[in-house]
CSV table of C-alpha atoms in Angstrom, one decimal:
chain,number,residue,atom,x,y,z
A,1,UNK,CA,57.7,-45.1,-10.5
A,2,UNK,CA,60.3,-43.6,-12.9
A,3,UNK,CA,59.5,-39.9,-13.6
A,4,UNK,CA,60.1,-40.3,-17.3
A,5,UNK,CA,57.2,-42.7,-17.4
A,6,UNK,CA,55.1,-40.9,-14.8
A,7,UNK,CA,55.0,-37.3,-15.9
A,8,UNK,CA,54.0,-37.7,-19.6
A,9,UNK,CA,51.1,-40.0,-18.5
A,10,UNK,CA,50.1,-37.7,-15.7
A,11,UNK,CA,50.0,-34.7,-18.1
A,12,UNK,CA,47.8,-36.6,-20.6
A,13,UNK,CA,45.6,-37.8,-17.8
A,14,UNK,CA,45.1,-34.5,-16.2
A,15,UNK,CA,44.6,-32.5,-19.4
A,16,UNK,CA,42.1,-35.0,-20.9
A,17,UNK,CA,40.1,-35.0,-17.6
A,18,UNK,CA,40.1,-31.2,-17.5
A,19,UNK,CA,39.0,-30.7,-21.1
A,20,UNK,CA,36.1,-33.2,-20.7
A,21,UNK,CA,34.9,-31.0,-17.8
A,22,UNK,CA,35.7,-27.6,-19.0
A,23,UNK,CA,34.7,-27.5,-22.7
A,24,UNK,CA,30.9,-28.2,-22.3
A,25,UNK,CA,30.6,-26.1,-19.1
A,26,UNK,CA,32.3,-23.2,-20.8
A,27,UNK,CA,30.6,-23.6,-24.2
A,28,UNK,CA,27.0,-23.8,-22.9
A,29,UNK,CA,26.3,-20.2,-22.1
A,30,UNK,CA,22.6,-20.0,-23.0
A,31,UNK,CA,19.6,-21.5,-21.3
A,32,UNK,CA,18.2,-24.5,-23.2
A,33,UNK,CA,14.8,-23.6,-24.5
A,34,UNK,CA,13.6,-26.9,-25.9
A,35,UNK,CA,11.5,-28.4,-23.2
A,36,UNK,CA,12.4,-32.0,-23.9
A,37,UNK,CA,16.1,-31.3,-23.9
A,38,UNK,CA,15.6,-29.3,-20.7
A,39,UNK,CA,13.8,-32.2,-19.1
A,40,UNK,CA,16.6,-34.5,-20.1
A,41,UNK,CA,19.2,-32.4,-18.3
A,42,UNK,CA,16.9,-32.1,-15.3
A,43,UNK,CA,16.7,-35.8,-15.0
A,44,UNK,CA,20.4,-36.7,-15.8
A,45,UNK,CA,21.8,-35.8,-12.3
A,46,UNK,CA,19.6,-38.3,-10.6
A,47,UNK,CA,19.9,-41.1,-13.1
A,48,UNK,CA,23.7,-40.8,-13.0
A,49,UNK,CA,23.8,-41.0,-9.3
A,50,UNK,CA,21.4,-43.9,-9.3
A,51,UNK,CA,23.5,-45.9,-11.7
A,52,UNK,CA,26.6,-45.2,-9.7
A,53,UNK,CA,25.1,-46.1,-6.4
A,54,UNK,CA,23.4,-49.4,-7.0
A,55,UNK,CA,24.6,-52.1,-7.1
A,56,UNK,CA,28.2,-50.7,-6.7
A,57,UNK,CA,27.3,-49.8,-3.1
A,58,UNK,CA,27.0,-53.4,-2.2
A,59,UNK,CA,30.6,-54.1,-3.0
A,60,UNK,CA,32.1,-51.1,-1.2
A,61,UNK,CA,32.8,-52.8,2.1
A,62,UNK,CA,34.5,-56.0,3.0
A,63,UNK,CA,31.3,-58.0,2.8
A,64,UNK,CA,28.0,-57.7,0.9
A,65,UNK,CA,26.1,-58.3,4.2
A,66,UNK,CA,27.6,-55.2,6.0
A,67,UNK,CA,27.2,-53.2,2.8
A,68,UNK,CA,23.5,-54.2,2.6
A,69,UNK,CA,23.0,-53.1,6.2
A,70,UNK,CA,24.5,-49.7,5.2
A,71,UNK,CA,22.3,-49.6,2.1
A,72,UNK,CA,19.1,-50.2,4.2
A,73,UNK,CA,20.0,-47.5,6.7
A,74,UNK,CA,20.9,-45.2,3.9
A,75,UNK,CA,17.5,-45.7,2.2
A,76,UNK,CA,15.6,-45.2,5.4
A,77,UNK,CA,17.4,-42.0,6.4
A,78,UNK,CA,17.4,-40.6,2.9
A,79,UNK,CA,13.7,-41.3,2.4
A,80,UNK,CA,13.0,-39.4,5.7
A,81,UNK,CA,14.9,-36.5,4.2
A,82,UNK,CA,17.8,-36.4,6.6
A,83,UNK,CA,20.8,-34.2,5.7
A,84,UNK,CA,23.7,-35.6,3.5
A,85,UNK,CA,26.1,-35.8,6.5
A,86,UNK,CA,23.6,-37.6,8.7
A,87,UNK,CA,22.8,-40.2,6.0
A,88,UNK,CA,26.5,-40.6,5.2
A,89,UNK,CA,27.5,-41.1,8.9
A,90,UNK,CA,24.5,-43.4,9.5
A,91,UNK,CA,25.5,-45.5,6.5
A,92,UNK,CA,29.1,-45.9,7.7
A,93,UNK,CA,28.0,-46.7,11.2
A,94,UNK,CA,25.6,-49.4,10.2
A,95,UNK,CA,28.2,-51.0,7.8
A,96,UNK,CA,30.9,-50.8,10.5
A,97,UNK,CA,28.6,-52.3,13.2
A,98,UNK,CA,27.7,-55.3,11.0
A,99,UNK,CA,31.3,-55.8,9.9
A,100,UNK,CA,32.3,-55.9,13.6
A,101,UNK,CA,29.6,-58.4,14.4
A,102,UNK,CA,30.6,-60.6,11.4
A,103,UNK,CA,34.3,-60.5,12.3
A,104,UNK,CA,34.2,-60.9,16.0
A,105,UNK,CA,30.9,-62.6,16.9
A,106,UNK,CA,29.7,-64.8,14.1
B,1,UNK,CA,27.8,-15.6,2.0
B,2,UNK,CA,27.5,-17.8,-1.0
B,3,UNK,CA,31.0,-19.0,-0.6
B,4,UNK,CA,30.4,-19.9,3.0
B,5,UNK,CA,27.2,-21.7,2.2
B,6,UNK,CA,29.2,-23.7,-0.3
B,7,UNK,CA,31.9,-24.4,2.2
B,8,UNK,CA,29.2,-25.8,4.6
B,9,UNK,CA,27.5,-27.9,1.9
B,10,UNK,CA,30.9,-29.4,1.0
B,11,UNK,CA,31.6,-30.8,4.5
B,12,UNK,CA,29.9,-34.2,3.9
B,13,UNK,CA,31.6,-34.6,0.5
B,14,UNK,CA,35.0,-33.7,2.1
B,15,UNK,CA,34.6,-36.4,4.8
B,16,UNK,CA,33.5,-38.9,2.2
B,17,UNK,CA,36.4,-38.1,0.0
B,18,UNK,CA,38.8,-38.4,2.9
B,19,UNK,CA,37.9,-42.1,3.2
B,20,UNK,CA,37.6,-42.9,-0.5
B,21,UNK,CA,40.9,-41.3,-1.4
B,22,UNK,CA,42.6,-43.1,1.5
B,23,UNK,CA,42.0,-46.4,-0.4
B,24,UNK,CA,43.2,-44.7,-3.6
B,25,UNK,CA,46.5,-43.7,-1.8
B,26,UNK,CA,47.0,-47.3,-0.7
B,27,UNK,CA,46.3,-48.7,-4.1
B,28,UNK,CA,48.6,-46.2,-5.9
B,29,UNK,CA,51.6,-47.1,-3.7
B,30,UNK,CA,50.8,-50.8,-4.1
B,31,UNK,CA,50.9,-50.2,-7.9
B,32,UNK,CA,54.5,-48.9,-7.7
B,33,UNK,CA,54.0,-45.1,-7.4
B,34,UNK,CA,55.7,-43.0,-4.7
B,35,UNK,CA,53.6,-41.2,-2.2
B,36,UNK,CA,54.2,-37.8,-3.8
B,37,UNK,CA,53.2,-39.1,-7.2
B,38,UNK,CA,49.9,-40.4,-5.7
B,39,UNK,CA,49.2,-37.0,-4.2
B,40,UNK,CA,50.0,-35.2,-7.5
B,41,UNK,CA,47.5,-37.4,-9.3
B,42,UNK,CA,44.8,-36.6,-6.8
B,43,UNK,CA,45.6,-32.9,-6.9
B,44,UNK,CA,45.5,-32.6,-10.7
B,45,UNK,CA,42.6,-35.0,-11.5
B,46,UNK,CA,40.1,-34.9,-8.7
B,47,UNK,CA,38.2,-38.0,-9.9
B,48,UNK,CA,37.9,-41.5,-8.5
B,49,UNK,CA,37.2,-44.0,-11.3
B,50,UNK,CA,39.5,-42.1,-13.7
B,51,UNK,CA,42.4,-42.1,-11.3
B,52,UNK,CA,42.1,-45.8,-10.5
B,53,UNK,CA,42.1,-46.6,-14.2
B,54,UNK,CA,45.0,-44.2,-14.8
B,55,UNK,CA,47.2,-45.7,-12.1
B,56,UNK,CA,46.5,-49.1,-13.7
B,57,UNK,CA,47.8,-47.7,-17.1
B,58,UNK,CA,50.8,-46.1,-15.4
B,59,UNK,CA,51.9,-49.3,-13.6
B,60,UNK,CA,51.6,-51.2,-16.9
B,61,UNK,CA,53.6,-48.4,-18.7
B,62,UNK,CA,50.7,-47.9,-21.1
B,63,UNK,CA,50.6,-45.6,-24.0
B,64,UNK,CA,49.6,-41.9,-24.0
B,65,UNK,CA,46.8,-42.5,-26.4
B,66,UNK,CA,45.4,-45.3,-24.3
B,67,UNK,CA,45.5,-43.0,-21.3
B,68,UNK,CA,43.7,-40.2,-23.2
B,69,UNK,CA,40.9,-42.5,-24.6
B,70,UNK,CA,40.4,-44.2,-21.2
B,71,UNK,CA,40.1,-40.9,-19.3
B,72,UNK,CA,37.8,-39.5,-22.0
B,73,UNK,CA,35.4,-42.4,-21.8
B,74,UNK,CA,35.4,-42.8,-18.0
B,75,UNK,CA,35.0,-39.1,-17.4
B,76,UNK,CA,32.6,-38.3,-20.2
B,77,UNK,CA,29.8,-38.1,-17.6
B,78,UNK,CA,31.4,-34.8,-16.5
B,79,UNK,CA,30.5,-33.3,-19.8
B,80,UNK,CA,26.8,-34.1,-19.3
B,81,UNK,CA,27.1,-32.8,-15.8
B,82,UNK,CA,28.8,-29.6,-17.0
B,83,UNK,CA,25.9,-28.9,-19.5
B,84,UNK,CA,23.3,-29.7,-16.8
B,85,UNK,CA,25.1,-27.4,-14.3
B,86,UNK,CA,25.5,-24.6,-16.9
B,87,UNK,CA,21.7,-24.3,-16.9
B,88,UNK,CA,21.9,-23.1,-13.3
B,89,UNK,CA,24.4,-20.3,-14.0
B,90,UNK,CA,23.9,-16.8,-15.2
B,91,UNK,CA,26.1,-14.1,-16.8
B,92,UNK,CA,28.0,-13.5,-13.6
B,93,UNK,CA,29.7,-16.8,-14.4
B,94,UNK,CA,32.2,-15.4,-16.9
B,95,UNK,CA,34.4,-17.5,-19.1
B,96,UNK,CA,37.5,-17.4,-16.8
B,97,UNK,CA,35.2,-18.3,-13.9
B,98,UNK,CA,33.8,-21.2,-15.9
B,99,UNK,CA,37.3,-22.4,-16.9
B,100,UNK,CA,38.3,-22.4,-13.2
B,101,UNK,CA,35.0,-23.7,-11.8
B,102,UNK,CA,34.8,-26.6,-14.2
B,103,UNK,CA,37.8,-28.2,-12.7
B,104,UNK,CA,35.7,-29.0,-9.6
B,105,UNK,CA,32.9,-30.9,-11.4
B,106,UNK,CA,32.9,-34.3,-9.7
B,107,UNK,CA,29.9,-36.6,-9.2
B,108,UNK,CA,29.4,-35.5,-5.7
B,109,UNK,CA,30.1,-31.8,-6.1
B,110,UNK,CA,27.7,-31.8,-9.1
B,111,UNK,CA,25.1,-33.8,-7.1
B,112,UNK,CA,25.1,-31.3,-4.3
B,113,UNK,CA,25.4,-28.2,-6.6
B,114,UNK,CA,22.4,-29.3,-8.7
B,115,UNK,CA,20.2,-29.1,-5.5
B,116,UNK,CA,20.5,-25.3,-5.7
B,117,UNK,CA,18.3,-23.2,-8.0
B,118,UNK,CA,21.3,-21.0,-9.0
B,119,UNK,CA,24.9,-21.9,-9.0
B,120,UNK,CA,27.3,-19.0,-8.6
B,121,UNK,CA,31.1,-19.0,-8.8
B,122,UNK,CA,31.4,-18.2,-5.1
B,123,UNK,CA,29.1,-21.2,-4.2
B,124,UNK,CA,30.9,-23.6,-6.5
B,125,UNK,CA,34.4,-22.7,-5.3
B,126,UNK,CA,33.3,-22.7,-1.7
B,127,UNK,CA,31.7,-26.1,-2.2
B,128,UNK,CA,34.9,-27.4,-3.7
B,129,UNK,CA,37.3,-26.4,-0.9
B,130,UNK,CA,36.7,-29.3,1.6
B,131,UNK,CA,36.3,-32.0,-1.1
B,132,UNK,CA,39.7,-31.0,-2.7
B,133,UNK,CA,41.3,-30.9,0.8
B,134,UNK,CA,39.7,-34.2,1.8
B,135,UNK,CA,40.6,-35.9,-1.5
B,136,UNK,CA,44.3,-34.8,-1.4
B,137,UNK,CA,44.7,-35.3,2.4
B,138,UNK,CA,43.1,-38.8,2.2
B,139,UNK,CA,45.4,-39.8,-0.7
B,140,UNK,CA,48.4,-38.6,1.3
B,141,UNK,CA,47.4,-40.5,4.4
B,142,UNK,CA,46.6,-43.7,2.5
B,143,UNK,CA,49.9,-43.5,0.6
B,144,UNK,CA,52.0,-42.8,3.7
B,145,UNK,CA,50.3,-44.8,6.3
B,146,UNK,CA,49.6,-47.6,4.0
B,147,UNK,CA,47.8,-50.5,5.6
B,148,UNK,CA,48.3,-49.4,9.2
B,149,UNK,CA,44.6,-48.9,9.8
B,150,UNK,CA,42.6,-52.2,9.9
B,151,UNK,CA,40.7,-52.7,6.6
B,152,UNK,CA,37.4,-53.0,8.5
B,153,UNK,CA,37.6,-49.3,9.4
B,154,UNK,CA,38.6,-48.0,6.0
B,155,UNK,CA,36.1,-50.2,4.2
B,156,UNK,CA,33.3,-49.0,6.4
B,157,UNK,CA,34.2,-45.4,5.6
B,158,UNK,CA,34.2,-46.1,1.9
B,159,UNK,CA,30.5,-46.8,1.8
B,160,UNK,CA,29.6,-43.3,3.1
B,161,UNK,CA,29.8,-41.7,-0.3
B,162,UNK,CA,27.0,-43.9,-1.6
B,163,UNK,CA,24.9,-43.1,1.4
B,164,UNK,CA,25.3,-39.5,0.4
B,165,UNK,CA,24.2,-40.2,-3.1
B,166,UNK,CA,21.0,-41.9,-1.7
B,167,UNK,CA,20.4,-38.8,0.3
B,168,UNK,CA,20.5,-36.7,-2.8
B,169,UNK,CA,18.3,-38.9,-5.0
B,170,UNK,CA,15.6,-40.3,-2.8
B,171,UNK,CA,14.0,-37.1,-1.5
B,172,UNK,CA,13.6,-36.0,-5.1
B,173,UNK,CA,12.1,-39.4,-6.1
B,174,UNK,CA,9.4,-38.8,-3.4
B,175,UNK,CA,8.4,-35.6,-5.0
B,176,UNK,CA,8.5,-36.6,-8.7
B,177,UNK,CA,7.2,-39.9,-10.0
B,178,UNK,CA,8.9,-39.5,-13.3
B,179,UNK,CA,12.3,-39.0,-11.7
B,180,UNK,CA,11.6,-42.0,-9.4
B,181,UNK,CA,10.8,-44.3,-12.4
B,182,UNK,CA,13.8,-43.0,-14.3
B,183,UNK,CA,16.1,-43.7,-11.4
B,184,UNK,CA,14.6,-47.2,-11.2
B,185,UNK,CA,15.3,-47.8,-14.8
B,186,UNK,CA,18.9,-46.5,-14.4
B,187,UNK,CA,19.5,-49.0,-11.5
B,188,UNK,CA,18.0,-51.9,-13.5
B,189,UNK,CA,20.4,-51.1,-16.4
B,190,UNK,CA,23.3,-50.8,-13.9
B,191,UNK,CA,22.4,-54.3,-12.6
B,192,UNK,CA,22.4,-55.6,-16.2
B,193,UNK,CA,25.9,-54.1,-16.8
B,194,UNK,CA,27.1,-55.5,-13.5
B,195,UNK,CA,25.9,-59.1,-13.8
B,196,UNK,CA,25.4,-60.0,-17.5
B,197,UNK,CA,28.7,-61.9,-18.3
B,198,UNK,CA,29.7,-60.4,-21.6
B,199,UNK,CA,28.7,-56.8,-20.7
B,200,UNK,CA,30.5,-56.7,-17.3
B,201,UNK,CA,33.8,-57.8,-19.0
B,202,UNK,CA,33.7,-55.6,-22.0
B,203,UNK,CA,32.0,-52.3,-20.9
B,204,UNK,CA,34.1,-50.1,-18.6
B,205,UNK,CA,32.3,-48.9,-15.5
B,206,UNK,CA,32.5,-45.2,-16.6
B,207,UNK,CA,30.9,-46.0,-20.0
B,208,UNK,CA,28.2,-48.2,-18.4
B,209,UNK,CA,27.2,-45.3,-16.1
B,210,UNK,CA,26.8,-43.0,-19.2
B,211,UNK,CA,24.7,-45.6,-21.0
B,212,UNK,CA,22.5,-46.3,-18.0
B,213,UNK,CA,22.0,-42.6,-17.1
B,214,UNK,CA,21.3,-41.4,-20.7
B,215,UNK,CA,18.9,-44.2,-21.5
B,216,UNK,CA,17.0,-43.7,-18.2
B,217,UNK,CA,16.8,-39.9,-18.6
B,218,UNK,CA,15.5,-40.4,-22.2
B,219,UNK,CA,12.9,-42.7,-20.8
B,220,UNK,CA,12.0,-40.0,-18.3
B,221,UNK,CA,11.6,-37.4,-21.2
B,222,UNK,CA,9.5,-39.9,-23.0
B,223,UNK,CA,7.2,-40.3,-19.9
B,224,UNK,CA,6.9,-36.6,-19.4
B,225,UNK,CA,3.5,-35.4,-20.6
B,226,UNK,CA,3.7,-32.4,-23.0
B,227,UNK,CA,1.9,-30.0,-20.8
B,228,UNK,CA,3.8,-30.7,-17.6
B,229,UNK,CA,7.3,-30.7,-19.0
B,230,UNK,CA,8.2,-28.0,-16.5
B,231,UNK,CA,7.8,-30.6,-13.7
B,232,UNK,CA,11.4,-31.5,-13.7
B,233,UNK,CA,12.4,-27.9,-13.4
B,234,UNK,CA,10.1,-27.4,-10.4
B,235,UNK,CA,11.4,-30.5,-8.8
B,236,UNK,CA,14.9,-29.1,-9.0
B,237,UNK,CA,13.8,-25.7,-7.9
């Protein structure tokens, strides 16, 4: 891509993304006292991750079936409280195994 | 010690990023960028959805304002995460440290960081090392190696990041009914934004995530009985 197109767009992209991150994190210096507001920010991490994970997870591999296999393994391992790395590796392995079966056997 | 603990906690994220950014590298080169341009984007932005949208705008020679608005909306969730994370910091996190540390707020780094009671600058930067390395290296590999690896391998790696999300959310849902119900609501809303015809065409994925997460968290606040409002804090702690 021509640099005269690339660099201005890259600069705007990087600066916007940085400001969206930095301004709130730098500005909020005090603990939130209001209990309802505090509860909101306690819940937000988990509702964000939930919305990002499902159903997007089902479309992250080459077939919904292998992704579903990964999702089932992820739920079981995560529910048992396994570590992040264990769950991530197990999820990949399950999706890969089912993809191989679908490609070479079925 | 804190830095090393962060480094350790960042390993799973780094491995996940390596595979996700591999696909980004391939995509960027296919969109007409050179390999070093793809790497430069990953190094300066450190975000998945925003970069994919950004490359789309670049390849269409889009406008600067379009780029700014798109990035703002897709990445607005980082603002919410920044406020949430700020509640776990103390005075040792000075303004310069905040300005540096905030660069590393991503969905995954945030997700892991918020499992700690207290987030220090050392922990946050330690946590960021392997993800940044993985994100940049994966982009480089994807951009340079292109489609040498069979897609069955790269696609199977891409799902790992979602497995990690599940590993963060589900144990907390076991301990807190309110968070479990809130997450259920968030997923139901995500399903609506994904499958309802008009919505899935006109609401960007970044914006949909914000709507789902905010509505579900508000529902959680609504469900929280007045005398047990500390429950959420205990769950995090």
